[in-house]
Short mmCIF file of N, CA and C in Angstrom, two decimals:
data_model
loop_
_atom_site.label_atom_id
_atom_site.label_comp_id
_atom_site.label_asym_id
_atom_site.label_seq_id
_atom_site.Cartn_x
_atom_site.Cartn_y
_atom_site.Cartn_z
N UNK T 156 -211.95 21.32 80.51
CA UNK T 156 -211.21 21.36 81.76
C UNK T 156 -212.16 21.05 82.91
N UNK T 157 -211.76 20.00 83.85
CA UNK T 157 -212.82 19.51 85.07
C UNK T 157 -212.24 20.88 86.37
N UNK T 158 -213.20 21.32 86.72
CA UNK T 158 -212.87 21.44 88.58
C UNK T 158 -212.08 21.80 88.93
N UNK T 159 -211.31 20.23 89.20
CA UNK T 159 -210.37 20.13 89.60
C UNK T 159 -209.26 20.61 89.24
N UNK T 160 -209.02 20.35 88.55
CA UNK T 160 -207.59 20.69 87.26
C UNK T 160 -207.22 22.44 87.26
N UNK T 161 -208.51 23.20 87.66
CA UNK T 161 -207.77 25.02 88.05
C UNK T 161 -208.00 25.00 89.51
N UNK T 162 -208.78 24.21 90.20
CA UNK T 162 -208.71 24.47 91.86
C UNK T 162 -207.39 24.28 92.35
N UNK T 163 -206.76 23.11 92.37
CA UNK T 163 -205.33 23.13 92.95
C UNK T 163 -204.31 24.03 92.81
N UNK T 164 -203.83 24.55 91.11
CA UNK T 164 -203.33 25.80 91.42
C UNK T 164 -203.92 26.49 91.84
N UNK T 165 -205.10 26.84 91.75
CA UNK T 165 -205.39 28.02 92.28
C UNK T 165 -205.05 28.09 94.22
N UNK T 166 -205.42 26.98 94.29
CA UNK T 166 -205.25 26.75 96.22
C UNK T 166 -203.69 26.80 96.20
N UNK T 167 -202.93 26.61 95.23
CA UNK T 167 -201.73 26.58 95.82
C UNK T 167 -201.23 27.94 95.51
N UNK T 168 -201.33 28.49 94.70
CA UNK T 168 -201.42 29.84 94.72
C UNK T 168 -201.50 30.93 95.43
N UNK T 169 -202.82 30.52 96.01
CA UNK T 169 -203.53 31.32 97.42
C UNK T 169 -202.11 31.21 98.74
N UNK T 170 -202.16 30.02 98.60
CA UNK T 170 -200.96 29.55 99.69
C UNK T 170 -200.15 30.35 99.58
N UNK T 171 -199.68 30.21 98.53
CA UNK T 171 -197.85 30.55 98.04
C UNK T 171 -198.31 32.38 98.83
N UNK T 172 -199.36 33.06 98.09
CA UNK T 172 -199.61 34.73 98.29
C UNK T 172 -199.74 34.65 99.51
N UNK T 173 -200.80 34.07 100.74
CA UNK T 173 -200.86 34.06 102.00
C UNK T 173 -199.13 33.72 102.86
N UNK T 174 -198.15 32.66 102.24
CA UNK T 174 -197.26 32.60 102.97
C UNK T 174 -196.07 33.97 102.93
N UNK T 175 -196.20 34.55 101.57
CA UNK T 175 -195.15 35.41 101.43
C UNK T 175 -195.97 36.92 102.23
N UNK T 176 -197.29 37.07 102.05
CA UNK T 176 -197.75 38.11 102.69
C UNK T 176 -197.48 37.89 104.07
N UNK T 177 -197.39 36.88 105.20
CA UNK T 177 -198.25 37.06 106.24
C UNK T 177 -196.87 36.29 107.24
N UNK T 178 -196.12 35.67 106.29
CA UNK T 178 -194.74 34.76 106.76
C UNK T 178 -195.40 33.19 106.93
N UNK T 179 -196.08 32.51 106.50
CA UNK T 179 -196.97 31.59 107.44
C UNK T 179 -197.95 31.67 108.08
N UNK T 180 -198.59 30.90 108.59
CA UNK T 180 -199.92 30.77 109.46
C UNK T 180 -198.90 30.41 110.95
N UNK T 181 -199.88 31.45 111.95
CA UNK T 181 -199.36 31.21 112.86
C UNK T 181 -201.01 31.21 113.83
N UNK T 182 -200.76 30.85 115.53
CA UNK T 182 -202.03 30.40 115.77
C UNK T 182 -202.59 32.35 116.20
N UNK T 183 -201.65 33.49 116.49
CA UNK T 183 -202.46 34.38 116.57
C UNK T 183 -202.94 34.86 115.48
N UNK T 184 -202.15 34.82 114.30
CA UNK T 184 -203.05 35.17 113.13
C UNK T 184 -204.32 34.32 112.54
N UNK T 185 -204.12 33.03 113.11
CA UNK T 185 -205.63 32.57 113.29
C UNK T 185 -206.75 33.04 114.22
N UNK T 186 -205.97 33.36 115.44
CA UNK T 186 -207.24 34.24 116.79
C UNK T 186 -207.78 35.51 116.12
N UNK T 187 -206.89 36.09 115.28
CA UNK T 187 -207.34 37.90 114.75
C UNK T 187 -208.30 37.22 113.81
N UNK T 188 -208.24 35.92 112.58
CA UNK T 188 -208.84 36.02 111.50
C UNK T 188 -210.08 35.63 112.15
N UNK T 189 -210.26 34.72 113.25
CA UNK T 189 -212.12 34.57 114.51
C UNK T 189 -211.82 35.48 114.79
N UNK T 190 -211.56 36.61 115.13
CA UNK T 190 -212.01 37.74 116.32
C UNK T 190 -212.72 38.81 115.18
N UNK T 191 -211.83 38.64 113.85
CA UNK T 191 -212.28 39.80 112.90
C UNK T 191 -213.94 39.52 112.62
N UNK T 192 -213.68 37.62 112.12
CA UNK T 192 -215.15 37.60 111.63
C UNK T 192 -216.69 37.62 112.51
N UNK T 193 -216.05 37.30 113.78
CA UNK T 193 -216.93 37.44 115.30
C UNK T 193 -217.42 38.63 115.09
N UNK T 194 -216.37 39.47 115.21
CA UNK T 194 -217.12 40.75 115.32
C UNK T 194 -217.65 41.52 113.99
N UNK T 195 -217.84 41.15 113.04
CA UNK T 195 -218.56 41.67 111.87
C UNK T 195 -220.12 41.21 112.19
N UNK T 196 -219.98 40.17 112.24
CA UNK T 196 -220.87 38.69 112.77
C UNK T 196 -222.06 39.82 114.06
N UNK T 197 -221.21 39.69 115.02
CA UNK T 197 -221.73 40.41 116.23
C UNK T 197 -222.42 41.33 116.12
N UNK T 198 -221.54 42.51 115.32
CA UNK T 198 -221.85 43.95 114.62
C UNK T 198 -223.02 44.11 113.26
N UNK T 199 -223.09 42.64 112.72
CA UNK T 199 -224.25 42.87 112.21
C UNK T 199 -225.38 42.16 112.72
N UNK T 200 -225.14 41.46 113.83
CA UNK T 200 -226.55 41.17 115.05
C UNK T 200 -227.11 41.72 115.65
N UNK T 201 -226.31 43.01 116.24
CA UNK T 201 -226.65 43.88 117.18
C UNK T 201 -227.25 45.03 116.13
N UNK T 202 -227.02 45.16 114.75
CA UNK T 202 -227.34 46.26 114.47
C UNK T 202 -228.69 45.85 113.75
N UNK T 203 -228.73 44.61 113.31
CA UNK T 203 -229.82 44.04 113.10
C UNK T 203 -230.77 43.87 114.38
N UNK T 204 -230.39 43.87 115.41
CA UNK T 204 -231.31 44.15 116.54
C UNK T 204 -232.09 45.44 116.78
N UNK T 205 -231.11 46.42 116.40
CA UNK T 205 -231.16 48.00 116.97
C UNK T 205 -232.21 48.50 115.81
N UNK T 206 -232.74 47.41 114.68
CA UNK T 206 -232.77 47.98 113.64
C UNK T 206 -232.31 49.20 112.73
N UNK T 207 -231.07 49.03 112.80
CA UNK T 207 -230.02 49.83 111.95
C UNK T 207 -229.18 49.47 111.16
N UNK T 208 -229.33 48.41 110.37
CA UNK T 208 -228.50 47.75 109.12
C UNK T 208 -228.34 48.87 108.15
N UNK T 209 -227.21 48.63 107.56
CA UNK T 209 -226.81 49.48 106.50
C UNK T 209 -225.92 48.50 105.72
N UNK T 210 -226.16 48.79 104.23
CA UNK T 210 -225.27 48.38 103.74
C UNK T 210 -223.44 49.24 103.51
N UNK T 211 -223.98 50.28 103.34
CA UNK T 211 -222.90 51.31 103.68
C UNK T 211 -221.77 51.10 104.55
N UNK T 212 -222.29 51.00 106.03
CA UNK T 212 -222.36 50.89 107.02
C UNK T 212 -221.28 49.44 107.28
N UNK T 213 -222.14 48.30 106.67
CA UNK T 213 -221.40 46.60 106.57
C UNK T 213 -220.26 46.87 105.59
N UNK T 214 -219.95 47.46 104.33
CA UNK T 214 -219.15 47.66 103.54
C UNK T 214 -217.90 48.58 104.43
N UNK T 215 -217.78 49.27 104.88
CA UNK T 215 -217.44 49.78 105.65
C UNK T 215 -216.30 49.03 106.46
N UNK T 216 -217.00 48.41 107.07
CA UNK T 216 -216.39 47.23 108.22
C UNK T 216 -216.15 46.19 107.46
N UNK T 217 -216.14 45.59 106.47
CA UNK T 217 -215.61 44.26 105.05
C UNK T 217 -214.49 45.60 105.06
N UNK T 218 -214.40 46.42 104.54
CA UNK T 218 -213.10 47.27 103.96
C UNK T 218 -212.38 47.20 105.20
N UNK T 219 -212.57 47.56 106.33
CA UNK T 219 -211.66 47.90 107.45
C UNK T 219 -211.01 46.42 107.75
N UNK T 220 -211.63 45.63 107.47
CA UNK T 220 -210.97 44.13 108.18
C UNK T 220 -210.01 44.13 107.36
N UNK T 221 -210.15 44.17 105.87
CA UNK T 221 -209.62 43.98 104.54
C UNK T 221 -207.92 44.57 104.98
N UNK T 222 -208.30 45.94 104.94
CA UNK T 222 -207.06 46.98 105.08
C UNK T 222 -206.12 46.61 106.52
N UNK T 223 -206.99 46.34 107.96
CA UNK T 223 -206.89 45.60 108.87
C UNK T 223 -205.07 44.29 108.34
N UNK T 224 -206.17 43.29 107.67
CA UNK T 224 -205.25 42.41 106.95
C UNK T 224 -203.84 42.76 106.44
N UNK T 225 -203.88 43.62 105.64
CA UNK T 225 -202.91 44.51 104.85
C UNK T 225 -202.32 45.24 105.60
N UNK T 226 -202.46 45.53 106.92
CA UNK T 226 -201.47 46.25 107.57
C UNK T 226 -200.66 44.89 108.14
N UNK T 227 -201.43 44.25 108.54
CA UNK T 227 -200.19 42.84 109.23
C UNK T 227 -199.25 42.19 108.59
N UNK T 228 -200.02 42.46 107.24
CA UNK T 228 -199.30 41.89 105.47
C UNK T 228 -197.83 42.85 105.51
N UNK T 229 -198.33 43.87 105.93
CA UNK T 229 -197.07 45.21 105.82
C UNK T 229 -195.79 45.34 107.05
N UNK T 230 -196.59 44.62 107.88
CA UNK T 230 -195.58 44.81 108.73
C UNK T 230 -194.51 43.39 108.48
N UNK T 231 -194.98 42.44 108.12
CA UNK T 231 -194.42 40.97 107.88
C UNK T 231 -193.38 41.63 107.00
N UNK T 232 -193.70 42.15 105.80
CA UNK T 232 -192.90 42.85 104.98
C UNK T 232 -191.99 43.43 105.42
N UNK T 233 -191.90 44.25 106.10
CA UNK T 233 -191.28 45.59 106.74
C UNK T 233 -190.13 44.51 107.94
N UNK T 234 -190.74 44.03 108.60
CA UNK T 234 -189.75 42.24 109.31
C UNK T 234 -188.84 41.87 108.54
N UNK T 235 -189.34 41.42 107.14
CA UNK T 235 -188.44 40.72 106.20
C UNK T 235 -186.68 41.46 105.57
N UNK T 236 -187.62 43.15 105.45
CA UNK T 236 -186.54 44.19 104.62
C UNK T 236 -185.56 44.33 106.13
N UNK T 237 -186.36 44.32 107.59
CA UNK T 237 -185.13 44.53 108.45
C UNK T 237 -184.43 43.58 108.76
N UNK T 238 -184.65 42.15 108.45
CA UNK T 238 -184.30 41.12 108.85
C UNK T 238 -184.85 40.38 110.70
N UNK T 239 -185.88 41.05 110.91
CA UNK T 239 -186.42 40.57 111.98
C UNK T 239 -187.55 39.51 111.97
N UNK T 240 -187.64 38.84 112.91
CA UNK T 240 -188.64 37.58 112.81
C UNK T 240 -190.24 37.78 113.46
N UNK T 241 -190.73 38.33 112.63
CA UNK T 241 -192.16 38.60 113.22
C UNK T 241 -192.68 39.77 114.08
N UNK T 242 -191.56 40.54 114.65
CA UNK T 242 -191.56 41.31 115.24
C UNK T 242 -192.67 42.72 115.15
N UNK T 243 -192.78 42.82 114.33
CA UNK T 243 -193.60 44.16 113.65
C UNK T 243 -195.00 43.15 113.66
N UNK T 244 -195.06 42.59 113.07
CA UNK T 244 -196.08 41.67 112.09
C UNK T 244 -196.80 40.87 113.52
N UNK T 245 -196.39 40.32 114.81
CA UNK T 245 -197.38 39.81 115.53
C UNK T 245 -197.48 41.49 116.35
N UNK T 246 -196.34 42.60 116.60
CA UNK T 246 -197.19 43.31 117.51
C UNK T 246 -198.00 44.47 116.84
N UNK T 247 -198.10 44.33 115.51
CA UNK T 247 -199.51 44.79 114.97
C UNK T 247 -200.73 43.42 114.85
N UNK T 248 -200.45 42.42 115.16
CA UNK T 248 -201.76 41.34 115.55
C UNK T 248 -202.15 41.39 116.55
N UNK T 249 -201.12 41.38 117.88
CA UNK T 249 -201.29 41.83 118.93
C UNK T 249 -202.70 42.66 118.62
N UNK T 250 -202.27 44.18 118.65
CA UNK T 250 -202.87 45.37 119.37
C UNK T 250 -203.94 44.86 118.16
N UNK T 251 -204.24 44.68 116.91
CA UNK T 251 -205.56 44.20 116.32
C UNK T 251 -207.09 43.28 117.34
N UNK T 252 -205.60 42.51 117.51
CA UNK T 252 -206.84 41.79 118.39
C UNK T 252 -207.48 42.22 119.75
N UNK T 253 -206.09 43.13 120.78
CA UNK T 253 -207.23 43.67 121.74
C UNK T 253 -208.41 44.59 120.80
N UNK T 254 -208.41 45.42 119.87
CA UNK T 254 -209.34 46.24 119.60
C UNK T 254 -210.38 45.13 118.63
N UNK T 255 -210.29 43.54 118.46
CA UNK T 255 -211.18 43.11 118.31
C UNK T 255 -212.23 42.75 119.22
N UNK T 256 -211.61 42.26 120.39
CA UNK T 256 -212.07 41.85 121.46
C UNK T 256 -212.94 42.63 122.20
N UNK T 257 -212.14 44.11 122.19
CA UNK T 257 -213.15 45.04 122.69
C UNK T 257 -214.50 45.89 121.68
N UNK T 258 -214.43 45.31 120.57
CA UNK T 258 -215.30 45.40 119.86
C UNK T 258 -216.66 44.14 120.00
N UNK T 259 -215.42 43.43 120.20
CA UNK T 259 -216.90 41.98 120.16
C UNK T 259 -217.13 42.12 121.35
N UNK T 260 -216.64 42.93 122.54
CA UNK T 260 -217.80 42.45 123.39
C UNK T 260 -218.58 43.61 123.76
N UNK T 261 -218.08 44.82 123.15
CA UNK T 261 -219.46 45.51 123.23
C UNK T 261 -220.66 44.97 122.41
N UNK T 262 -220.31 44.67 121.15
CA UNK T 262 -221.08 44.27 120.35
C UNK T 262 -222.15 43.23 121.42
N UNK T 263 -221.42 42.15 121.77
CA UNK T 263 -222.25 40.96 123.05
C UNK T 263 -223.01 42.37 123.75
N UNK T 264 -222.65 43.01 124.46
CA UNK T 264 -223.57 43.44 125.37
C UNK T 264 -224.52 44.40 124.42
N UNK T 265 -224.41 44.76 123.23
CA UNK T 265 -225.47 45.29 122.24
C UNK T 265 -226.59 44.35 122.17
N UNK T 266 -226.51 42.97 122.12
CA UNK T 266 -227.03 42.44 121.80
C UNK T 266 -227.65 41.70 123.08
N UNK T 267 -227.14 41.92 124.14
CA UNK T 267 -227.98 41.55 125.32
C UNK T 267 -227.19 40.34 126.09
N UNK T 268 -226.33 39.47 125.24
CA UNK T 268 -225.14 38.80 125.92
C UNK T 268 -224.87 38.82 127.09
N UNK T 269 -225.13 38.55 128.44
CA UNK T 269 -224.35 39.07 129.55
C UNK T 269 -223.11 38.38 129.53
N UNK T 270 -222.31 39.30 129.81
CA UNK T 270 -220.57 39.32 129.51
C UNK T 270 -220.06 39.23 131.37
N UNK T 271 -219.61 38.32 131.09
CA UNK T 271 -219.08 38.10 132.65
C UNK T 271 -217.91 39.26 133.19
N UNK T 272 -218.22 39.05 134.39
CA UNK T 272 -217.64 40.21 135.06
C UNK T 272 -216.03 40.27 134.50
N UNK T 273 -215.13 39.39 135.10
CA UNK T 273 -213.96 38.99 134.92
C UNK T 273 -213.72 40.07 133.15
N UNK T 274 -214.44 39.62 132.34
CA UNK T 274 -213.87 40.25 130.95
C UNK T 274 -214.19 41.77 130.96
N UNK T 275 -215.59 41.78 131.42
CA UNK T 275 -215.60 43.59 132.11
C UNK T 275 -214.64 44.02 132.52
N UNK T 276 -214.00 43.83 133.91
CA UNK T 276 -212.86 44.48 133.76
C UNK T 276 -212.08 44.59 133.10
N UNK T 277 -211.68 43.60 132.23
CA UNK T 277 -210.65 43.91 131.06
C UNK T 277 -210.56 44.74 130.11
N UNK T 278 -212.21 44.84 130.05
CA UNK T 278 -211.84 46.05 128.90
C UNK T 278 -212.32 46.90 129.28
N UNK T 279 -211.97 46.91 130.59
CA UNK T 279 -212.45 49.03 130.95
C UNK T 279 -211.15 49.14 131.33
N UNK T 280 -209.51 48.09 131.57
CA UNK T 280 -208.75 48.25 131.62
C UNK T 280 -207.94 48.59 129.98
N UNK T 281 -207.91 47.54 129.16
CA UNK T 281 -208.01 48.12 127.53
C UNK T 281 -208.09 49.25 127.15
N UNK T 282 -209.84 49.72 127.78
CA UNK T 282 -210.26 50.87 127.18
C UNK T 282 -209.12 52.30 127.82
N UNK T 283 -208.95 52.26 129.24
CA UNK T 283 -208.34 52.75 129.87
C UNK T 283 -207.10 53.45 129.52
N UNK T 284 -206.26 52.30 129.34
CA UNK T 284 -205.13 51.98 128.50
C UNK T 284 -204.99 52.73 127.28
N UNK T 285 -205.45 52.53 126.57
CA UNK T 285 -206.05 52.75 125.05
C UNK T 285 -206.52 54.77 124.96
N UNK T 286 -206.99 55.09 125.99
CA UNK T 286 -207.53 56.42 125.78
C UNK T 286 -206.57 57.34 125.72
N UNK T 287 -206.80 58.20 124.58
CA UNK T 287 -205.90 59.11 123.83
C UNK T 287 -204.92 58.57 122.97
N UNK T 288 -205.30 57.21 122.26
CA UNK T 288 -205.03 56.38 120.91
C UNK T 288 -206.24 56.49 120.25
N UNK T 289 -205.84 56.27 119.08
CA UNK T 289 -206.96 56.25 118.16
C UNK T 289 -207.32 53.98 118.10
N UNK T 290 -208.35 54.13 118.94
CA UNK T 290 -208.63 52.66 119.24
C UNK T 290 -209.34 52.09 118.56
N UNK T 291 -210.29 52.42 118.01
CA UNK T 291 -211.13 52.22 116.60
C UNK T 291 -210.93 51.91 115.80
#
């Protein structure tokens, strides 16, 4: 057997599981899947700066994106059984991605990044917002 001959099912496969999990590719579930890997990315720059790598630590955050995933997977689901169109499923991408955003840019200023003013305020408005949720 060449290569080729198990890659295509297999890619079509992947497809078929990604379309029924997720409803399709849409462009915010492309912004969450950069914002997730940014900030792993970020989070292991800055901690590689701070000298504080862990593997523990990186496993950790691979699981949370993972489960992350699986909740948007769940809500698409949960859309489908009510008969609604995305509804659940982008406003759990939604609120994913502000708490990516405000992850990656602390992470930037961990790492020495200067973060322009304009996005500062945003996420001391976020954060603001956000206090007395579990935002993490």
């Amino acid at each position: 057997m060449q290569a080729h001959e198990w890659f295509r099912p297999l890619v079509a496969a992947g497809g078929a599981a990604l379309s029924y999990l997720y409803g399709g590719w849409s462009a915010s579930l492309g912004v969450l899947l950069f914002l997730a890997a940014l900030d792993y990315a970020s989070g292991f720059t800055a901690a590689a700066i701070e000298g504080h790598l862990s593997s523990q630590i990186g496993a950790r955050g691979i699981a949370k994106k993972v489960f992350m995933f699986a909740i948007v997977a769940v809500g698409h689901l949960i859309d489908g059984a009510l008969g609604e169109a995305h509804l659940i499923r982008d406003a759990a991408i939604y609120w994913y991605i502000a708490n990516e955003v405000l992850s990656v840019v602390e992470n930037m200023g961990r790492i020495g990044v200067p973060i322009p003013p304009v996005i500062s305020r945003a996420v001391e408005v976020l954060r603001g917002k956000g206090e007395g949720a579990n935002v993490r």
